[in-house]
Short mmCIF file of N, CA, C and O in Angstrom, two decimals:
data_model
loop_
_atom_site.label_atom_id
_atom_site.label_comp_id
_atom_site.label_asym_id
_atom_site.label_seq_id
_atom_site.Cartn_x
_atom_site.Cartn_y
_atom_site.Cartn_z
N UNK P 280 40.91 -17.67 -7.22
CA UNK P 280 41.56 -17.16 -8.29
C UNK P 280 40.61 -17.73 -9.58
O UNK P 280 40.81 -16.74 -10.73
N UNK P 281 40.21 -18.78 -9.75
CA UNK P 281 39.19 -19.01 -10.77
C UNK P 281 38.01 -18.02 -11.16
O UNK P 281 37.44 -17.67 -12.10
N UNK P 282 37.44 -17.48 -9.82
CA UNK P 282 36.23 -16.28 -10.15
C UNK P 282 37.09 -14.94 -10.79
O UNK P 282 36.47 -14.38 -11.54
N UNK P 283 38.17 -14.67 -10.29
CA UNK P 283 38.73 -13.85 -10.85
C UNK P 283 39.07 -13.90 -12.41
O UNK P 283 38.87 -12.87 -13.31
N UNK P 284 39.58 -14.90 -12.52
CA UNK P 284 39.79 -15.33 -14.09
C UNK P 284 38.47 -15.13 -14.80
O UNK P 284 38.39 -14.88 -16.11
N UNK P 285 37.19 -15.82 -14.14
CA UNK P 285 36.16 -15.77 -14.80
C UNK P 285 35.76 -14.41 -15.59
O UNK P 285 35.12 -14.23 -16.28
N UNK P 286 35.72 -13.67 -14.60
CA UNK P 286 35.12 -11.97 -14.63
C UNK P 286 36.09 -11.43 -15.69
O UNK P 286 35.52 -10.90 -16.43
N UNK P 287 37.46 -11.74 -15.53
CA UNK P 287 38.63 -11.01 -16.54
C UNK P 287 37.98 -11.55 -17.88
O UNK P 287 38.12 -10.96 -18.83
N UNK P 288 37.90 -12.86 -17.79
CA UNK P 288 37.24 -13.53 -19.41
C UNK P 288 36.28 -13.02 -20.09
O UNK P 288 36.11 -12.77 -21.16
N UNK P 289 35.19 -12.81 -19.11
CA UNK P 289 33.93 -12.26 -19.62
C UNK P 289 34.03 -10.61 -20.00
O UNK P 289 33.58 -10.10 -21.15
N UNK P 290 34.79 -9.98 -19.40
CA UNK P 290 35.25 -8.55 -19.99
C UNK P 290 35.88 -8.60 -21.10
O UNK P 290 35.70 -7.70 -22.15
N UNK P 291 36.91 -9.53 -21.21
CA UNK P 291 37.83 -9.44 -22.40
C UNK P 291 36.80 -9.90 -23.63
O UNK P 291 37.18 -9.80 -24.96
N UNK P 292 36.12 -11.02 -23.45
CA UNK P 292 35.22 -11.46 -24.58
C UNK P 292 33.86 -11.04 -24.79
O UNK P 292 33.05 -12.00 -25.48
N UNK P 293 33.51 -10.22 -24.43
CA UNK P 293 31.66 -9.51 -24.34
C UNK P 293 32.15 -8.49 -24.69
O UNK P 293 33.21 -7.75 -24.15
N UNK P 294 30.69 -7.93 -24.80
CA UNK P 294 30.56 -6.32 -25.10
C UNK P 294 30.67 -5.71 -23.25
O UNK P 294 30.79 -4.42 -23.25
N UNK P 295 30.67 -6.55 -22.26
CA UNK P 295 30.61 -6.10 -20.75
C UNK P 295 32.00 -5.38 -20.49
O UNK P 295 33.15 -5.40 -20.99
N UNK P 296 31.88 -4.21 -19.92
CA UNK P 296 32.92 -3.22 -19.28
C UNK P 296 33.20 -3.10 -17.72
O UNK P 296 33.96 -3.22 -17.43
N UNK P 297 32.10 -4.08 -17.17
CA UNK P 297 31.81 -4.25 -16.22
C UNK P 297 31.31 -5.66 -15.71
O UNK P 297 30.33 -6.02 -16.17
N UNK P 298 31.92 -6.31 -14.56
CA UNK P 298 31.52 -7.63 -14.03
C UNK P 298 31.14 -7.78 -12.86
O UNK P 298 32.45 -7.25 -12.17
N UNK P 299 30.14 -8.15 -12.01
CA UNK P 299 30.12 -8.00 -10.41
C UNK P 299 29.27 -9.52 -10.31
O UNK P 299 28.69 -9.97 -10.80
N UNK P 300 29.67 -10.07 -9.33
CA UNK P 300 29.29 -11.36 -8.96
C UNK P 300 28.67 -11.17 -7.25
O UNK P 300 29.41 -10.63 -6.51
N UNK P 301 27.32 -11.28 -7.48
CA UNK P 301 26.53 -11.31 -6.13
C UNK P 301 26.35 -12.54 -5.65
O UNK P 301 26.09 -13.54 -6.50
N UNK P 302 26.32 -12.56 -4.29
CA UNK P 302 25.48 -13.74 -3.87
C UNK P 302 24.53 -13.62 -2.58
O UNK P 302 24.46 -12.28 -2.01
N UNK P 303 23.42 -14.09 -2.54
CA UNK P 303 22.21 -13.73 -1.90
C UNK P 303 22.51 -14.65 -0.47
O UNK P 303 22.54 -15.84 -0.56
N UNK P 304 22.51 -13.54 0.51
CA UNK P 304 22.97 -14.32 2.02
C UNK P 304 21.94 -14.78 2.70
O UNK P 304 21.02 -14.16 2.86
N UNK P 305 21.92 -16.36 3.05
CA UNK P 305 21.00 -16.83 3.54
C UNK P 305 20.79 -16.10 5.09
O UNK P 305 19.71 -15.94 5.88
N UNK P 306 21.69 -15.78 5.79
CA UNK P 306 21.90 -15.59 7.17
C UNK P 306 21.08 -14.24 7.17
O UNK P 306 20.73 -13.55 7.93
N UNK P 307 21.57 -13.04 6.16
CA UNK P 307 21.12 -11.57 6.20
C UNK P 307 19.91 -11.28 5.42
O UNK P 307 19.52 -10.59 5.59
N UNK P 308 19.89 -12.79 4.57
CA UNK P 308 18.82 -12.12 3.43
C UNK P 308 18.59 -11.07 2.93
O UNK P 308 17.97 -10.09 2.78
N UNK P 309 19.78 -10.90 2.23
CA UNK P 309 20.32 -9.65 1.32
C UNK P 309 21.18 -10.17 0.40
O UNK P 309 22.09 -11.02 0.61
N UNK P 310 21.24 -9.24 -0.81
CA UNK P 310 22.38 -9.46 -2.01
C UNK P 310 23.80 -8.88 -1.28
O UNK P 310 23.40 -7.67 -1.00
N UNK P 311 24.70 -9.85 -1.48
CA UNK P 311 26.00 -9.13 -1.25
C UNK P 311 27.06 -9.01 -2.43
O UNK P 311 26.77 -10.04 -3.09
N UNK P 312 27.86 -8.16 -2.42
CA UNK P 312 28.83 -8.16 -3.86
C UNK P 312 29.92 -9.34 -3.38
O UNK P 312 30.34 -8.96 -2.05
N UNK P 313 30.31 -10.07 -4.09
CA UNK P 313 31.60 -11.14 -3.72
C UNK P 313 32.80 -10.61 -4.56
O UNK P 313 33.68 -10.66 -4.03
N UNK P 314 32.25 -10.04 -5.71
CA UNK P 314 33.66 -10.03 -6.57
C UNK P 314 33.32 -8.89 -7.69
O UNK P 314 32.10 -8.91 -8.00
N UNK P 315 34.16 -8.01 -7.99
CA UNK P 315 34.03 -6.85 -9.14
C UNK P 315 35.58 -7.07 -10.18
O UNK P 315 36.34 -7.51 -9.70
N UNK P 316 34.92 -6.76 -11.38
CA UNK P 316 36.25 -6.67 -12.25
C UNK P 316 35.73 -5.35 -13.63
O UNK P 316 34.45 -5.15 -13.69
N UNK P 317 36.54 -5.07 -14.28
CA UNK P 317 36.04 -4.08 -15.24
C UNK P 317 36.58 -2.80 -14.61
O UNK P 317 36.85 -2.42 -13.38
N UNK P 318 35.57 -1.93 -15.16
CA UNK P 318 35.36 -0.68 -14.80
C UNK P 318 33.92 -0.90 -13.67
O UNK P 318 33.21 -1.28 -13.36
N UNK P 319 34.69 -0.21 -12.39
CA UNK P 319 33.81 -0.19 -11.03
C UNK P 319 33.46 1.23 -10.80
O UNK P 319 34.08 2.39 -11.26
N UNK P 320 32.25 1.46 -10.00
CA UNK P 320 32.13 2.98 -9.34
C UNK P 320 33.15 3.22 -8.66
O UNK P 320 34.02 2.98 -8.07
N UNK P 321 33.39 4.95 -8.65
CA UNK P 321 34.46 5.53 -8.05
C UNK P 321 34.33 5.53 -6.86
O UNK P 321 35.22 5.55 -6.01
N UNK P 322 32.99 5.76 -6.41
CA UNK P 322 32.77 5.67 -4.72
C UNK P 322 33.12 4.14 -4.24
O UNK P 322 32.47 3.25 -4.48
N UNK P 323 33.96 3.78 -3.36
CA UNK P 323 34.49 2.76 -2.78
C UNK P 323 33.43 1.81 -2.26
O UNK P 323 33.36 0.68 -2.17
N UNK P 324 32.61 2.80 -1.41
CA UNK P 324 31.69 2.10 -0.60
C UNK P 324 30.51 1.44 -1.70
O UNK P 324 30.10 0.51 -1.05
N UNK P 325 30.30 1.79 -2.65
CA UNK P 325 29.64 1.25 -3.66
C UNK P 325 29.84 -0.24 -4.27
O UNK P 325 29.46 -1.14 -4.96
N UNK P 326 31.37 -0.31 -4.29
CA UNK P 326 31.81 -1.41 -4.69
C UNK P 326 32.29 -2.47 -3.45
O UNK P 326 32.39 -3.79 -4.01
N UNK P 327 31.57 -2.03 -2.33
CA UNK P 327 31.85 -2.99 -1.21
C UNK P 327 30.64 -3.74 -0.94
O UNK P 327 30.33 -4.83 -0.14
N UNK P 328 29.23 -2.96 -1.05
CA UNK P 328 28.02 -3.24 -0.54
C UNK P 328 27.09 -2.66 -1.26
O UNK P 328 27.34 -1.63 -1.67
N UNK P 329 25.66 -3.19 -1.54
CA UNK P 329 24.76 -2.65 -2.07
C UNK P 329 24.22 -1.49 -0.68
O UNK P 329 23.85 -2.14 0.36
N UNK P 330 23.92 -0.23 -1.19
CA UNK P 330 23.58 0.38 0.19
C UNK P 330 22.10 0.05 0.83
O UNK P 330 21.50 -0.49 0.15
N UNK P 331 22.21 0.29 2.41
CA UNK P 331 21.18 -0.08 2.61
C UNK P 331 19.68 0.88 2.26
O UNK P 331 20.14 1.81 1.98
N UNK P 332 18.75 0.32 2.07
CA UNK P 332 17.58 1.10 1.60
C UNK P 332 17.41 1.14 0.16
O UNK P 332 16.29 1.42 -0.27
N UNK P 333 18.34 0.48 -0.41
CA UNK P 333 18.16 0.40 -1.93
C UNK P 333 17.46 -1.26 -2.49
O UNK P 333 17.93 -2.48 -2.06
N UNK P 334 16.30 -1.09 -2.89
CA UNK P 334 15.53 -1.96 -3.06
C UNK P 334 15.95 -2.80 -4.23
O UNK P 334 16.81 -2.35 -5.26
N UNK P 335 15.97 -4.28 -4.64
CA UNK P 335 16.52 -5.12 -5.53
C UNK P 335 15.39 -6.02 -6.19
O UNK P 335 15.71 -7.17 -6.09
N UNK P 336 14.47 -5.29 -6.50
CA UNK P 336 13.18 -5.99 -7.28
C UNK P 336 13.37 -6.88 -8.50
O UNK P 336 13.35 -8.26 -8.57
N UNK P 337 14.54 -6.43 -9.21
CA UNK P 337 14.95 -7.43 -10.30
C UNK P 337 15.86 -8.73 -9.81
O UNK P 337 15.51 -9.87 -10.38
N UNK P 338 16.61 -8.78 -8.94
CA UNK P 338 17.56 -9.65 -8.36
C UNK P 338 16.72 -10.26 -7.62
O UNK P 338 16.66 -11.71 -7.58
N UNK P 339 15.69 -9.80 -6.68
CA UNK P 339 14.88 -10.69 -5.78
C UNK P 339 14.12 -11.59 -6.75
O UNK P 339 13.58 -12.58 -6.27
N UNK P 340 13.42 -11.45 -8.23
CA UNK P 340 12.64 -12.29 -8.65
C UNK P 340 13.35 -13.52 -9.14
O UNK P 340 12.51 -14.54 -9.14
N UNK P 341 15.02 -13.46 -8.78
CA UNK P 341 15.51 -15.00 -8.76
C UNK P 341 15.14 -15.85 -7.96
O UNK P 341 15.57 -16.91 -8.06
N UNK P 342 15.02 -15.43 -6.71
CA UNK P 342 14.58 -16.00 -5.51
C UNK P 342 13.31 -16.62 -5.50
O UNK P 342 13.00 -17.50 -4.66
N UNK P 343 12.40 -16.30 -6.45
CA UNK P 343 11.29 -16.84 -6.39
C UNK P 343 11.00 -18.15 -6.98
O UNK P 343 11.71 -18.66 -7.79
N UNK P 344 10.29 -19.03 -6.20
CA UNK P 344 10.30 -20.66 -6.78
C UNK P 344 9.50 -20.17 -8.22
O UNK P 344 8.67 -19.61 -8.59
N UNK P 345 10.11 -21.34 -9.37
CA UNK P 345 9.27 -21.29 -10.65
C UNK P 345 10.19 -20.48 -11.45
O UNK P 345 9.90 -20.56 -12.33
N UNK P 346 11.09 -19.44 -10.62
CA UNK P 346 11.55 -18.56 -11.76
C UNK P 346 12.83 -19.28 -12.55
O UNK P 346 13.29 -18.40 -13.30
N UNK P 347 13.36 -19.99 -11.91
CA UNK P 347 14.67 -20.94 -12.93
C UNK P 347 15.71 -20.21 -12.65
O UNK P 347 15.68 -19.18 -12.17
N UNK P 348 16.39 -20.00 -13.89
CA UNK P 348 17.69 -19.26 -13.88
C UNK P 348 17.63 -18.55 -15.21
O UNK P 348 18.63 -18.64 -15.95
N UNK P 349 16.72 -18.01 -15.57
CA UNK P 349 16.38 -17.31 -16.72
C UNK P 349 17.23 -15.82 -16.69
O UNK P 349 16.90 -14.93 -15.60
N UNK P 350 17.93 -15.59 -17.81
CA UNK P 350 18.56 -13.91 -17.44
C UNK P 350 17.57 -12.85 -17.80
O UNK P 350 16.37 -13.20 -18.03
N UNK P 351 17.91 -11.80 -17.08
CA UNK P 351 17.43 -10.58 -17.33
C UNK P 351 18.07 -9.78 -17.98
O UNK P 351 19.22 -9.51 -17.57
N UNK P 352 17.45 -9.10 -19.17
CA UNK P 352 18.13 -8.56 -20.39
C UNK P 352 17.81 -6.64 -19.99
O UNK P 352 16.75 -6.64 -20.43
N UNK P 353 18.43 -5.91 -19.87
CA UNK P 353 18.01 -4.46 -19.80
C UNK P 353 18.74 -3.88 -20.62
O UNK P 353 20.03 -3.50 -20.58
N UNK P 354 18.25 -3.84 -21.99
CA UNK P 354 18.99 -3.24 -23.25
C UNK P 354 19.21 -1.88 -23.38
O UNK P 354 20.37 -1.12 -23.63
N UNK P 355 18.51 -1.14 -22.34
CA UNK P 355 18.50 0.41 -22.38
C UNK P 355 18.44 0.81 -20.98
O UNK P 355 17.34 1.22 -20.76
N UNK P 356 19.28 0.95 -20.14
CA UNK P 356 18.89 1.41 -18.98
C UNK P 356 18.38 2.21 -18.38
O UNK P 356 17.82 2.36 -17.58
N UNK P 357 18.86 3.45 -18.82
CA UNK P 357 18.26 4.89 -18.70
C UNK P 357 17.19 5.28 -18.94
O UNK P 357 16.34 5.66 -18.23
N UNK P 358 16.41 4.13 -19.66
CA UNK P 358 15.02 4.32 -19.88
C UNK P 358 13.99 3.38 -19.02
O UNK P 358 12.80 3.45 -19.02
N UNK P 359 14.80 2.59 -17.90
CA UNK P 359 13.99 1.88 -17.13
C UNK P 359 14.29 2.04 -15.60
O UNK P 359 15.57 2.48 -15.38
N UNK P 360 13.28 1.67 -14.93
CA UNK P 360 13.60 2.09 -13.27
C UNK P 360 14.93 1.29 -12.54
O UNK P 360 15.02 1.43 -11.61
N UNK P 361 15.36 0.41 -13.39
CA UNK P 361 16.47 -0.56 -12.85
C UNK P 361 17.51 0.15 -12.72
O UNK P 361 18.35 -0.44 -12.09
N UNK P 362 17.88 1.47 -13.00
CA UNK P 362 19.14 2.29 -12.73
C UNK P 362 19.36 2.41 -11.53
O UNK P 362 20.61 2.34 -10.77
N UNK P 363 18.37 2.46 -10.31
CA UNK P 363 18.59 3.18 -9.36
C UNK P 363 18.99 1.50 -8.32
O UNK P 363 19.47 1.40 -7.33
N UNK P 364 18.60 0.37 -9.01
CA UNK P 364 19.23 -1.15 -8.53
C UNK P 364 20.42 -1.29 -8.70
O UNK P 364 21.12 -2.03 -7.67
N UNK P 365 21.13 -0.97 -9.41
CA UNK P 365 22.56 -1.55 -10.00
C UNK P 365 23.54 -0.58 -9.49
O UNK P 365 24.30 -0.21 -10.19
N UNK P 366 23.46 -0.11 -8.18
CA UNK P 366 24.49 1.06 -7.55
C UNK P 366 25.66 0.55 -7.75
O UNK P 366 26.85 1.31 -7.43
N UNK P 367 26.14 -0.71 -7.75
CA UNK P 367 27.34 -1.34 -8.12
C UNK P 367 28.17 -1.44 -9.29
O UNK P 367 29.24 -1.85 -9.70
N UNK P 368 27.44 -0.73 -10.27
CA UNK P 368 27.83 -0.27 -11.47
C UNK P 368 28.08 0.86 -11.94
O UNK P 368 27.73 1.71 -11.03
N UNK P 369 29.09 1.34 -12.50
CA UNK P 369 29.53 3.00 -12.86
C UNK P 369 28.14 3.65 -13.33
O UNK P 369 27.29 3.15 -13.92
N UNK P 370 28.12 4.74 -13.13
CA UNK P 370 26.95 5.72 -13.58
C UNK P 370 26.66 5.67 -14.95
O UNK P 370 25.70 5.92 -15.36
N UNK P 371 27.92 5.58 -15.71
CA UNK P 371 27.39 5.97 -17.17
C UNK P 371 26.93 3.98 -17.85
O UNK P 371 27.08 4.19 -18.84
N UNK P 372 26.59 3.25 -17.03
CA UNK P 372 26.54 2.07 -17.69
C UNK P 372 24.95 2.43 -18.26
O UNK P 372 23.97 2.80 -18.08
N UNK P 373 24.98 1.78 -19.48
CA UNK P 373 24.01 1.60 -20.53
C UNK P 373 22.92 0.66 -20.47
O UNK P 373 21.91 0.64 -20.87
N UNK P 374 23.41 -0.61 -20.58
CA UNK P 374 22.74 -1.81 -20.78
C UNK P 374 23.17 -2.60 -19.49
O UNK P 374 24.57 -2.68 -19.02
N UNK P 375 22.39 -3.90 -19.23
CA UNK P 375 22.85 -4.79 -18.06
C UNK P 375 22.16 -5.89 -18.30
O UNK P 375 21.10 -6.17 -19.14
N UNK P 376 22.99 -6.99 -18.21
CA UNK P 376 22.43 -8.26 -18.17
C UNK P 376 22.80 -9.05 -16.66
O UNK P 376 23.87 -8.71 -16.12
N UNK P 377 21.72 -9.46 -16.26
CA UNK P 377 21.56 -9.90 -15.21
C UNK P 377 21.38 -11.75 -15.39
O UNK P 377 20.44 -11.88 -15.81
N UNK P 378 22.56 -12.66 -14.93
CA UNK P 378 22.29 -13.85 -15.02
C UNK P 378 22.67 -14.72 -13.54
O UNK P 378 23.37 -14.85 -13.12
N UNK P 379 21.11 -15.26 -13.07
CA UNK P 379 21.17 -16.12 -12.05
C UNK P 379 21.72 -17.36 -12.04
O UNK P 379 22.14 -17.82 -12.97
N UNK P 380 22.25 -17.79 -11.14
CA UNK P 380 22.90 -19.28 -11.08
C UNK P 380 22.47 -19.70 -9.66
O UNK P 380 22.66 -18.75 -8.72
N UNK P 381 22.56 -21.09 -9.43
CA UNK P 381 22.20 -21.96 -8.21
C UNK P 381 23.76 -21.92 -7.45
O UNK P 381 24.45 -22.12 -8.14
N UNK P 382 23.58 -22.22 -5.89
CA UNK P 382 24.70 -22.33 -5.27
C UNK P 382 24.62 -23.30 -4.17
O UNK P 382 23.26 -22.96 -3.54
N UNK P 383 25.61 -24.17 -4.09
CA UNK P 383 25.31 -25.33 -3.13
C UNK P 383 26.20 -24.87 -2.16
O UNK P 383 27.56 -25.29 -2.07
N UNK P 384 25.51 -23.88 -1.03
CA UNK P 384 26.59 -23.10 -0.03
C UNK P 384 25.67 -23.17 1.25
O UNK P 384 24.71 -23.23 1.05
N UNK P 385 26.53 -23.18 2.20
CA UNK P 385 25.78 -23.13 3.49
C UNK P 385 25.52 -21.68 3.90
O UNK P 385 24.80 -21.33 4.64
N UNK P 386 26.25 -20.65 3.21
CA UNK P 386 26.06 -19.39 3.35
C UNK P 386 25.02 -18.75 2.51
O UNK P 386 24.46 -17.46 2.52
N UNK P 387 25.15 -19.10 1.18
CA UNK P 387 24.37 -18.38 -0.26
C UNK P 387 23.72 -19.34 -0.52
O UNK P 387 23.88 -20.67 -0.78
N UNK P 388 22.26 -18.89 -0.94
CA UNK P 388 21.34 -19.72 -1.92
C UNK P 388 21.50 -19.57 -3.19
O UNK P 388 21.13 -20.28 -3.85
N UNK P 389 21.84 -18.48 -3.62
CA UNK P 389 21.58 -18.02 -5.01
C UNK P 389 22.83 -16.74 -5.49
O UNK P 389 23.24 -16.25 -4.62
N UNK P 390 23.26 -17.17 -6.63
CA UNK P 390 24.31 -16.03 -7.19
C UNK P 390 24.00 -15.58 -8.29
O UNK P 390 22.86 -15.88 -9.05
N UNK P 391 24.49 -14.23 -8.69
CA UNK P 391 24.32 -13.53 -10.16
C UNK P 391 25.33 -12.86 -10.48
O UNK P 391 26.08 -12.26 -9.94
N UNK P 392 25.44 -13.18 -11.73
CA UNK P 392 26.48 -12.49 -12.69
C UNK P 392 25.98 -11.21 -13.37
O UNK P 392 24.99 -11.43 -13.98
N UNK P 393 26.44 -10.08 -12.94
CA UNK P 393 25.88 -9.09 -13.61
C UNK P 393 26.89 -8.34 -14.68
O UNK P 393 27.89 -8.11 -13.88
N UNK P 394 26.56 -8.05 -15.51
CA UNK P 394 27.20 -7.55 -16.55
C UNK P 394 26.90 -6.40 -16.97
O UNK P 394 25.55 -6.02 -17.43
N UNK P 395 27.55 -5.41 -17.20
CA UNK P 395 27.27 -3.93 -17.62
C UNK P 395 28.26 -3.40 -18.92
O UNK P 395 29.33 -3.92 -18.86
N UNK P 396 27.50 -2.66 -19.69
CA UNK P 396 28.28 -1.93 -20.77
C UNK P 396 27.98 -0.39 -20.89
O UNK P 396 26.81 -0.28 -20.66
N UNK P 397 28.89 -0.04 -21.61
CA UNK P 397 28.59 1.52 -21.83
C UNK P 397 28.01 2.11 -22.98
O UNK P 397 27.68 2.91 -23.08
N UNK P 398 27.56 0.99 -23.47
CA UNK P 398 26.66 1.35 -25.05
C UNK P 398 25.60 0.36 -24.99
O UNK P 398 25.64 -0.82 -24.47
N UNK P 399 24.19 1.19 -25.24
CA UNK P 399 23.10 0.29 -25.39
C UNK P 399 23.05 -0.78 -26.23
O UNK P 399 23.78 -0.99 -27.51
N UNK P 400 22.52 -1.86 -26.06
CA UNK P 400 22.02 -2.92 -26.98
C UNK P 400 23.15 -3.67 -27.88
O UNK P 400 23.30 -4.00 -29.11
N UNK P 401 24.28 -3.98 -27.11
CA UNK P 401 25.57 -4.23 -27.68
C UNK P 401 25.53 -6.05 -27.35
O UNK P 401 26.22 -6.44 -28.23
N UNK P 402 24.65 -6.61 -26.47
CA UNK P 402 24.95 -7.83 -26.16
C UNK P 402 24.16 -8.78 -27.20
O UNK P 402 22.75 -8.54 -27.47
N UNK P 403 24.84 -9.57 -27.71
CA UNK P 403 24.11 -10.58 -28.88
C UNK P 403 23.58 -11.93 -28.09
O UNK P 403 23.92 -12.17 -26.89
N UNK P 404 22.20 -12.52 -28.55
CA UNK P 404 22.43 -13.91 -28.23
C UNK P 404 23.39 -14.55 -27.82
O UNK P 404 23.22 -15.55 -26.86
N UNK P 405 24.10 -14.43 -28.97
CA UNK P 405 25.24 -15.51 -28.58
C UNK P 405 26.41 -14.86 -27.37
O UNK P 405 26.85 -15.70 -26.73
N UNK P 406 26.43 -13.65 -27.24
CA UNK P 406 26.94 -13.26 -25.77
C UNK P 406 26.54 -13.89 -24.72
O UNK P 406 26.87 -14.10 -23.74
N UNK P 407 25.19 -13.66 -24.78
CA UNK P 407 24.27 -13.85 -23.42
C UNK P 407 24.67 -15.52 -23.11
O UNK P 407 24.38 -15.56 -22.41
N UNK P 408 24.27 -16.29 -24.32
CA UNK P 408 24.18 -17.78 -24.21
C UNK P 408 25.65 -18.15 -23.54
O UNK P 408 25.70 -19.01 -22.77
N UNK P 409 26.58 -17.52 -24.03
CA UNK P 409 28.09 -17.80 -23.57
C UNK P 409 28.36 -17.60 -22.27
O UNK P 409 28.86 -17.93 -21.24
N UNK P 410 27.64 -16.06 -21.78
CA UNK P 410 27.86 -15.79 -20.24
C UNK P 410 26.89 -16.51 -19.35
O UNK P 410 27.21 -16.95 -18.28
N UNK P 411 25.65 -16.94 -19.84
CA UNK P 411 25.03 -18.00 -19.13
C UNK P 411 25.68 -19.27 -18.62
O UNK P 411 25.51 -19.94 -17.29
N UNK P 412 26.42 -19.87 -19.44
CA UNK P 412 27.29 -21.26 -19.39
C UNK P 412 28.21 -20.66 -18.31
O UNK P 412 28.41 -21.51 -17.36
N UNK P 413 29.02 -19.38 -18.52
CA UNK P 413 29.69 -19.08 -17.45
C UNK P 413 29.12 -19.05 -16.22
O UNK P 413 29.97 -19.30 -15.26
N UNK P 414 28.17 -18.38 -16.31
CA UNK P 414 27.40 -18.12 -14.55
C UNK P 414 27.06 -19.71 -14.14
O UNK P 414 27.47 -19.65 -13.16
N UNK P 415 26.58 -20.37 -14.92
CA UNK P 415 26.70 -21.71 -13.93
C UNK P 415 27.81 -22.62 -13.87
O UNK P 415 27.77 -22.98 -12.75
N UNK P 416 28.90 -22.10 -14.66
CA UNK P 416 30.28 -22.56 -14.16
C UNK P 416 30.56 -22.09 -12.46
O UNK P 416 31.18 -22.59 -11.92
N UNK P 417 30.10 -20.81 -12.47
CA UNK P 417 30.49 -20.13 -11.43
C UNK P 417 29.98 -20.71 -10.28
O UNK P 417 30.48 -20.81 -9.05
N UNK P 418 28.47 -20.91 -10.33
CA UNK P 418 27.99 -21.57 -9.28
C UNK P 418 28.38 -22.97 -8.99
O UNK P 418 28.43 -23.54 -7.87
N UNK P 419 28.98 -23.42 -9.91
CA UNK P 419 29.87 -24.70 -9.62
C UNK P 419 30.98 -24.93 -8.48
O UNK P 419 31.22 -25.78 -7.59
N UNK P 420 31.95 -23.64 -8.98
CA UNK P 420 32.91 -23.47 -8.19
C UNK P 420 32.65 -22.52 -6.89
O UNK P 420 33.83 -22.20 -6.22
N UNK P 421 31.70 -22.01 -6.65
CA UNK P 421 31.45 -21.35 -5.29
C UNK P 421 31.82 -21.82 -4.57
O UNK P 421 31.64 -22.55 -3.88
#
């Protein structure tokens, strides 16, 4: 319930049109979709899982030691190869903010709040800072 409220809040109070919560499964060694809100992909399969064979190099950087929980901001998604990685966001997504957070769980080792917007370069530093706080709180309640 708190997770649904959190995702809905970020949609209402930031430029994000889509919010996706991912967790890195210790058992399966892959990122899994945990929750979605806002505008989601039309294809139901893309709302349930990251397709097999889709590489996740941007997300995988969050798993490396020493990377911390520094966000990744892709202000013009269409100009970057990151488009193929974010299959869980709608096709018209123009920018993405990826916010990693730590999870103290037996099933998951890391989480990420992924925010997408249909307009490029709309997230301000203040938006990103607020979303970082929210992401850390999501890690606390996971």
